[in-house]
């Protein structure tokens, strides 16, 4: 690889890292929002089931089942956020490798 080609790849990787950071922020916001919605819906469902005099031992499981769509959304957003974190780490590793190659080529 020539120095100009490595330099271009370093630039491209840094731009990808910048975009990934912006996307990570959005995904983190979505994750927090879905967590908030899930907790509010779960609390409302628990109160509703208590008002209906459901057995205390069953309330938690039944409430979680009744708000399962919100639980799924929360878990889905969390997985997307974690996947984005791993993607950012991969880009960082690639950038580090390119920087090492560039340093080696400059030194030679």
CSV table of N, CA and C in Angstrom, one decimal:
chain,number,residue,atom,x,y,z
A,1,UNK,N,0.8,-1.2,0.0
A,1,UNK,CA,0.0,0.0,0.0
A,1,UNK,C,0.9,1.2,0.0
A,2,UNK,N,0.5,2.2,-0.8
A,2,UNK,CA,1.2,3.5,-0.8
A,2,UNK,C,0.7,4.4,0.3
A,3,UNK,N,1.5,5.3,0.7
A,3,UNK,CA,1.2,6.2,1.8
A,3,UNK,C,-0.1,7.0,1.5
A,4,UNK,N,-0.3,7.5,0.2
A,4,UNK,CA,-1.5,8.2,-0.1
A,4,UNK,C,-2.7,7.4,0.1
A,5,UNK,N,-2.6,6.1,-0.3
A,5,UNK,CA,-3.8,5.2,-0.2
A,5,UNK,C,-4.1,4.9,1.3
A,6,UNK,N,-3.1,4.7,2.1
A,6,UNK,CA,-3.3,4.5,3.5
A,6,UNK,C,-3.9,5.7,4.1
A,7,UNK,N,-3.3,6.9,3.8
A,7,UNK,CA,-3.8,8.2,4.3
A,7,UNK,C,-5.3,8.3,3.9
A,8,UNK,N,-5.7,8.0,2.7
A,8,UNK,CA,-7.1,8.1,2.3
A,8,UNK,C,-8.0,7.2,3.1
A,9,UNK,N,-7.5,6.0,3.4
A,9,UNK,CA,-8.2,5.0,4.1
A,9,UNK,C,-8.4,5.4,5.6
A,10,UNK,N,-7.4,6.1,6.1
A,10,UNK,CA,-7.4,6.6,7.5
A,10,UNK,C,-8.5,7.7,7.5
A,11,UNK,N,-8.5,8.6,6.5
A,11,UNK,CA,-9.5,9.6,6.5
A,11,UNK,C,-10.9,9.0,6.4
A,12,UNK,N,-11.1,8.0,5.5
A,12,UNK,CA,-12.4,7.4,5.3
A,12,UNK,C,-12.9,6.7,6.6
A,13,UNK,N,-12.0,6.0,7.3
A,13,UNK,CA,-12.3,5.4,8.6
A,13,UNK,C,-12.7,6.4,9.6
A,14,UNK,N,-12.0,7.5,9.7
A,14,UNK,CA,-12.3,8.6,10.7
A,14,UNK,C,-13.7,9.2,10.4
A,15,UNK,N,-14.0,9.3,9.1
A,15,UNK,CA,-15.4,9.8,8.8
A,15,UNK,C,-16.4,8.8,9.2
A,16,UNK,N,-16.2,7.5,8.9
A,16,UNK,CA,-17.1,6.5,9.3
A,16,UNK,C,-17.3,6.5,10.9
A,17,UNK,N,-16.2,6.7,11.6
A,17,UNK,CA,-16.3,6.8,13.0
A,17,UNK,C,-17.1,8.0,13.5
A,18,UNK,N,-17.0,9.1,12.8
A,18,UNK,CA,-17.8,10.3,13.1
A,18,UNK,C,-19.3,10.0,12.9
A,19,UNK,N,-19.6,9.4,11.8
A,19,UNK,CA,-21.0,9.0,11.5
A,19,UNK,C,-21.5,8.0,12.5
A,20,UNK,N,-20.7,7.0,12.8
A,20,UNK,CA,-21.1,6.0,13.8
A,20,UNK,C,-21.4,6.6,15.2
A,21,UNK,N,-20.6,7.6,15.6
A,21,UNK,CA,-20.8,8.3,16.8
A,21,UNK,C,-22.1,9.0,16.9
A,22,UNK,N,-22.5,9.7,15.7
A,22,UNK,CA,-23.8,10.3,15.7
A,22,UNK,C,-24.9,9.3,15.7
A,23,UNK,N,-24.8,8.2,15.0
A,23,UNK,CA,-25.8,7.2,15.0
A,23,UNK,C,-25.9,6.6,16.4
A,24,UNK,N,-24.8,6.4,17.1
A,24,UNK,CA,-24.8,5.8,18.4
A,24,UNK,C,-25.6,6.7,19.4
A,25,UNK,N,-25.4,8.0,19.2
A,25,UNK,CA,-26.2,9.0,20.0
A,25,UNK,C,-27.7,8.8,19.8
A,26,UNK,N,-28.1,8.6,18.6
A,26,UNK,CA,-29.5,8.4,18.2
A,26,UNK,C,-30.0,7.1,18.8
A,27,UNK,N,-29.2,6.1,18.7
A,27,UNK,CA,-29.7,4.8,19.2
A,27,UNK,C,-29.7,4.8,20.7
A,28,UNK,N,-28.8,5.5,21.4
A,28,UNK,CA,-28.9,5.6,22.8
A,28,UNK,C,-30.1,6.4,23.3
A,29,UNK,N,-30.5,7.4,22.5
A,29,UNK,CA,-31.7,8.1,22.9
A,29,UNK,C,-32.9,7.2,22.7
A,30,UNK,N,-33.0,6.5,21.6
A,30,UNK,CA,-34.1,5.5,21.4
A,30,UNK,C,-34.1,4.5,22.5
A,31,UNK,N,-33.0,4.0,22.9
A,31,UNK,CA,-32.9,3.0,23.9
A,31,UNK,C,-33.5,3.5,25.3
A,32,UNK,N,-33.1,4.7,25.6
A,32,UNK,CA,-33.5,5.4,26.8
A,32,UNK,C,-35.0,5.6,26.8
A,33,UNK,N,-35.5,6.1,25.6
A,33,UNK,CA,-36.9,6.4,25.5
A,33,UNK,C,-37.8,5.1,25.6
A,34,UNK,N,-37.3,4.0,24.9
A,34,UNK,CA,-38.1,2.8,25.0
A,34,UNK,C,-38.1,2.2,26.4
A,35,UNK,N,-37.0,2.4,27.1
A,35,UNK,CA,-36.9,2.0,28.5
A,35,UNK,C,-37.9,2.7,29.4
A,36,UNK,N,-38.0,4.0,29.2
A,36,UNK,CA,-39.0,4.9,29.9
A,36,UNK,C,-40.4,4.5,29.6
A,37,UNK,N,-40.7,4.3,28.4
A,37,UNK,CA,-42.1,3.9,28.0
A,37,UNK,C,-42.4,2.5,28.6
A,38,UNK,N,-41.5,1.6,28.5
A,38,UNK,CA,-41.8,0.3,29.1
A,38,UNK,C,-42.0,0.3,30.6
A,39,UNK,N,-41.2,1.1,31.3
A,39,UNK,CA,-41.4,1.1,32.8
A,39,UNK,C,-42.7,1.8,33.2
A,40,UNK,N,-43.1,2.8,32.4
A,40,UNK,CA,-44.4,3.5,32.7
A,40,UNK,C,-45.5,2.6,32.4
A,41,UNK,N,-45.5,1.9,31.3
A,41,UNK,CA,-46.6,0.9,30.9
A,41,UNK,C,-46.6,-0.2,31.9
A,42,UNK,N,-45.5,-0.7,32.3
A,42,UNK,CA,-45.4,-1.8,33.3
A,42,UNK,C,-46.0,-1.4,34.6
A,43,UNK,N,-45.7,-0.2,35.1
A,43,UNK,CA,-46.2,0.3,36.3
A,43,UNK,C,-47.7,0.5,36.3
A,44,UNK,N,-48.2,1.0,35.1
A,44,UNK,CA,-49.6,1.2,35.0
A,44,UNK,C,-50.4,-0.1,35.0
A,45,UNK,N,-49.8,-1.1,34.3
A,45,UNK,CA,-50.4,-2.5,34.3
A,45,UNK,C,-50.4,-3.1,35.7
A,46,UNK,N,-49.3,-2.9,36.4
A,46,UNK,CA,-49.3,-3.5,37.8
A,46,UNK,C,-50.4,-2.9,38.6
A,47,UNK,N,-50.5,-1.6,38.5
A,47,UNK,CA,-51.6,-0.9,39.3
A,47,UNK,C,-53.0,-1.4,38.9
A,48,UNK,N,-53.2,-1.6,37.6
A,48,UNK,CA,-54.4,-2.1,37.1
A,48,UNK,C,-54.7,-3.4,37.6
A,49,UNK,N,-53.7,-4.3,37.6
A,49,UNK,CA,-54.0,-5.7,38.1
A,49,UNK,C,-54.2,-5.7,39.6
A,50,UNK,N,-53.5,-4.8,40.3
A,50,UNK,CA,-53.8,-4.8,41.8
A,50,UNK,C,-55.2,-4.3,42.0
A,51,UNK,N,-55.6,-3.3,41.2
A,51,UNK,CA,-57.0,-2.8,41.4
A,51,UNK,C,-58.0,-3.9,41.1
A,52,UNK,N,-57.7,-4.9,40.2
A,52,UNK,CA,-58.6,-6.0,39.9
A,52,UNK,C,-58.4,-7.1,40.9
A,53,UNK,N,-57.6,-6.9,41.9
A,53,UNK,CA,-57.4,-7.9,43.0
A,53,UNK,C,-56.8,-9.2,42.5
A,54,UNK,N,-55.9,-9.1,41.6
A,54,UNK,CA,-55.2,-10.3,41.2
A,54,UNK,C,-54.2,-10.7,42.3
A,55,UNK,N,-53.9,-12.0,42.4
A,55,UNK,CA,-53.0,-12.5,43.4
A,55,UNK,C,-51.7,-11.9,43.2
A,56,UNK,N,-51.1,-11.5,44.4
A,56,UNK,CA,-49.9,-10.7,44.4
A,56,UNK,C,-48.7,-11.5,43.7
A,57,UNK,N,-48.6,-12.7,43.9
A,57,UNK,CA,-47.6,-13.5,43.3
A,57,UNK,C,-47.6,-13.6,41.8
A,58,UNK,N,-48.8,-13.3,41.2
A,58,UNK,CA,-48.9,-13.4,39.7
A,58,UNK,C,-48.8,-12.1,39.0
A,59,UNK,N,-48.9,-11.0,39.8
A,59,UNK,CA,-49.0,-9.7,39.1
A,59,UNK,C,-47.8,-9.4,38.3
A,60,UNK,N,-46.6,-9.6,38.8
A,60,UNK,CA,-45.4,-9.3,38.0
A,60,UNK,C,-45.4,-10.0,36.7
A,61,UNK,N,-45.6,-11.3,36.7
A,61,UNK,CA,-45.5,-12.1,35.4
A,61,UNK,C,-46.6,-11.7,34.4
A,62,UNK,N,-47.8,-11.5,35.0
A,62,UNK,CA,-48.9,-11.2,34.1
A,62,UNK,C,-48.7,-9.8,33.5
A,63,UNK,N,-48.3,-8.9,34.3
A,63,UNK,CA,-48.1,-7.5,33.9
A,63,UNK,C,-47.0,-7.4,32.8
A,64,UNK,N,-45.9,-8.2,33.0
A,64,UNK,CA,-44.9,-8.2,31.9
A,64,UNK,C,-45.4,-8.8,30.6
A,65,UNK,N,-46.2,-9.8,30.8
A,65,UNK,CA,-46.8,-10.4,29.6
A,65,UNK,C,-47.8,-9.5,28.9
A,66,UNK,N,-48.5,-8.7,29.6
A,66,UNK,CA,-49.5,-7.8,29.0
A,66,UNK,C,-48.8,-6.6,28.4
A,67,UNK,N,-47.6,-6.3,28.8
A,67,UNK,CA,-46.9,-5.2,28.1
A,67,UNK,C,-45.7,-5.7,27.3
A,68,UNK,N,-45.8,-6.9,26.8
A,68,UNK,CA,-44.7,-7.6,26.1
A,68,UNK,C,-44.2,-6.8,24.9
A,69,UNK,N,-45.1,-6.1,24.2
A,69,UNK,CA,-44.7,-5.4,23.0
A,69,UNK,C,-43.7,-4.3,23.4
A,70,UNK,N,-43.9,-3.6,24.6
A,70,UNK,CA,-43.0,-2.6,25.0
A,70,UNK,C,-41.7,-3.2,25.5
A,71,UNK,N,-41.8,-4.3,26.1
A,71,UNK,CA,-40.6,-5.0,26.6
A,71,UNK,C,-39.8,-5.4,25.4
A,72,UNK,N,-40.4,-5.9,24.3
A,72,UNK,CA,-39.7,-6.3,23.1
A,72,UNK,C,-39.0,-5.1,22.5
A,73,UNK,N,-39.7,-4.0,22.4
A,73,UNK,CA,-39.1,-2.7,21.9
A,73,UNK,C,-37.9,-2.3,22.7
A,74,UNK,N,-38.0,-2.4,24.0
A,74,UNK,CA,-36.9,-2.0,24.8
A,74,UNK,C,-35.7,-2.9,24.6
A,75,UNK,N,-35.9,-4.2,24.6
A,75,UNK,CA,-34.8,-5.2,24.3
A,75,UNK,C,-34.2,-5.0,22.9
A,76,UNK,N,-35.1,-4.8,22.0
A,76,UNK,CA,-34.6,-4.6,20.6
A,76,UNK,C,-33.7,-3.3,20.5
A,77,UNK,N,-34.2,-2.2,21.1
A,77,UNK,CA,-33.4,-1.0,21.1
A,77,UNK,C,-32.0,-1.2,21.8
A,78,UNK,N,-32.0,-2.0,22.9
A,78,UNK,CA,-30.8,-2.2,23.6
A,78,UNK,C,-29.8,-3.1,22.8
A,79,UNK,N,-30.3,-4.1,22.0
A,79,UNK,CA,-29.5,-4.9,21.2
A,79,UNK,C,-28.9,-4.0,20.0
A,80,UNK,N,-29.7,-3.2,19.5
A,80,UNK,CA,-29.2,-2.3,18.4
A,80,UNK,C,-28.1,-1.4,18.9
A,81,UNK,N,-28.3,-0.9,20.1
A,81,UNK,CA,-27.3,0.0,20.7
A,81,UNK,C,-26.0,-0.7,21.0
A,82,UNK,N,-26.1,-2.0,21.5
A,82,UNK,CA,-24.9,-2.8,21.7
A,82,UNK,C,-24.2,-3.1,20.4
A,83,UNK,N,-25.0,-3.4,19.4
A,83,UNK,CA,-24.4,-3.8,18.1
A,83,UNK,C,-23.6,-2.5,17.5
A,84,UNK,N,-24.2,-1.4,17.7
A,84,UNK,CA,-23.6,-0.1,17.2
A,84,UNK,C,-22.3,0.1,18.0
A,85,UNK,N,-22.3,-0.2,19.3
A,85,UNK,CA,-21.0,0.0,20.1
A,85,UNK,C,-19.9,-1.0,19.5
A,86,UNK,N,-20.3,-2.2,19.2
A,86,UNK,CA,-19.3,-3.1,18.6
A,86,UNK,C,-18.9,-2.7,17.3
A,87,UNK,N,-19.7,-2.1,16.5
A,87,UNK,CA,-19.4,-1.6,15.2
A,87,UNK,C,-18.4,-0.4,15.3
A,88,UNK,N,-18.6,0.4,16.3
A,88,UNK,CA,-17.7,1.5,16.6
A,88,UNK,C,-16.3,1.0,17.0
A,89,UNK,N,-16.3,0.0,17.8
A,89,UNK,CA,-15.0,-0.7,18.2
A,89,UNK,C,-14.3,-1.2,17.0
A,90,UNK,N,-15.0,-1.8,16.1
A,90,UNK,CA,-14.4,-2.4,14.9
A,90,UNK,C,-13.8,-1.3,14.1
A,91,UNK,N,-14.5,-0.2,13.9
A,91,UNK,CA,-13.9,0.9,13.2
A,91,UNK,C,-12.7,1.5,13.8
A,92,UNK,N,-12.7,1.6,15.2
A,92,UNK,CA,-11.5,2.0,15.9
A,92,UNK,C,-10.3,1.1,15.7
A,93,UNK,N,-10.6,-0.2,15.7
A,93,UNK,CA,-9.5,-1.2,15.5
A,93,UNK,C,-8.9,-1.0,14.1
A,94,UNK,N,-9.8,-0.9,13.1
A,94,UNK,CA,-9.4,-0.7,11.7
A,94,UNK,C,-8.5,0.6,11.6
A,95,UNK,N,-9.0,1.7,12.2
A,95,UNK,CA,-8.3,2.9,12.2
A,95,UNK,C,-6.9,2.8,12.9
A,96,UNK,N,-6.9,2.1,14.0
A,96,UNK,CA,-5.6,1.9,14.7
A,96,UNK,C,-4.6,1.1,13.8
A,97,UNK,N,-5.1,0.1,13.1
A,97,UNK,CA,-4.2,-0.7,12.2
A,97,UNK,C,-3.7,0.1,11.1
A,98,UNK,N,-4.6,0.9,10.5
A,98,UNK,CA,-4.2,1.8,9.4
A,98,UNK,C,-3.1,2.8,9.9
A,99,UNK,N,-3.3,3.4,11.1
A,99,UNK,CA,-2.4,4.3,11.6
A,99,UNK,C,-1.0,3.7,11.8
A,100,UNK,N,-1.0,2.4,12.3
A,100,UNK,CA,0.2,1.7,12.5
A,100,UNK,C,1.0,1.4,11.1
A,101,UNK,N,0.2,1.1,10.1
A,101,UNK,CA,0.7,0.9,8.8
A,101,UNK,C,1.3,2.2,8.3
A,102,UNK,N,0.6,3.3,8.5
A,102,UNK,CA,1.1,4.6,8.0
A,102,UNK,C,2.3,5.0,8.7
A,103,UNK,N,2.4,4.8,10.0
A,103,UNK,CA,3.6,5.1,10.8
A,103,UNK,C,4.8,4.3,10.3
A,104,UNK,N,4.6,3.0,10.0
A,104,UNK,CA,5.6,2.1,9.5
A,104,UNK,C,6.1,2.6,8.2
A,105,UNK,N,5.2,3.0,7.3
A,105,UNK,CA,5.6,3.4,6.0
A,105,UNK,C,6.3,4.8,6.0
A,106,UNK,N,5.9,5.6,6.9
A,106,UNK,CA,6.6,6.9,7.0
A,106,UNK,C,8.0,6.7,7.6
A,107,UNK,N,8.2,5.8,8.5
A,107,UNK,CA,9.5,5.6,9.1
A,107,UNK,C,10.4,4.9,8.1
A,108,UNK,N,9.9,4.1,7.2
A,108,UNK,CA,10.7,3.4,6.2
A,108,UNK,C,11.1,4.3,5.1
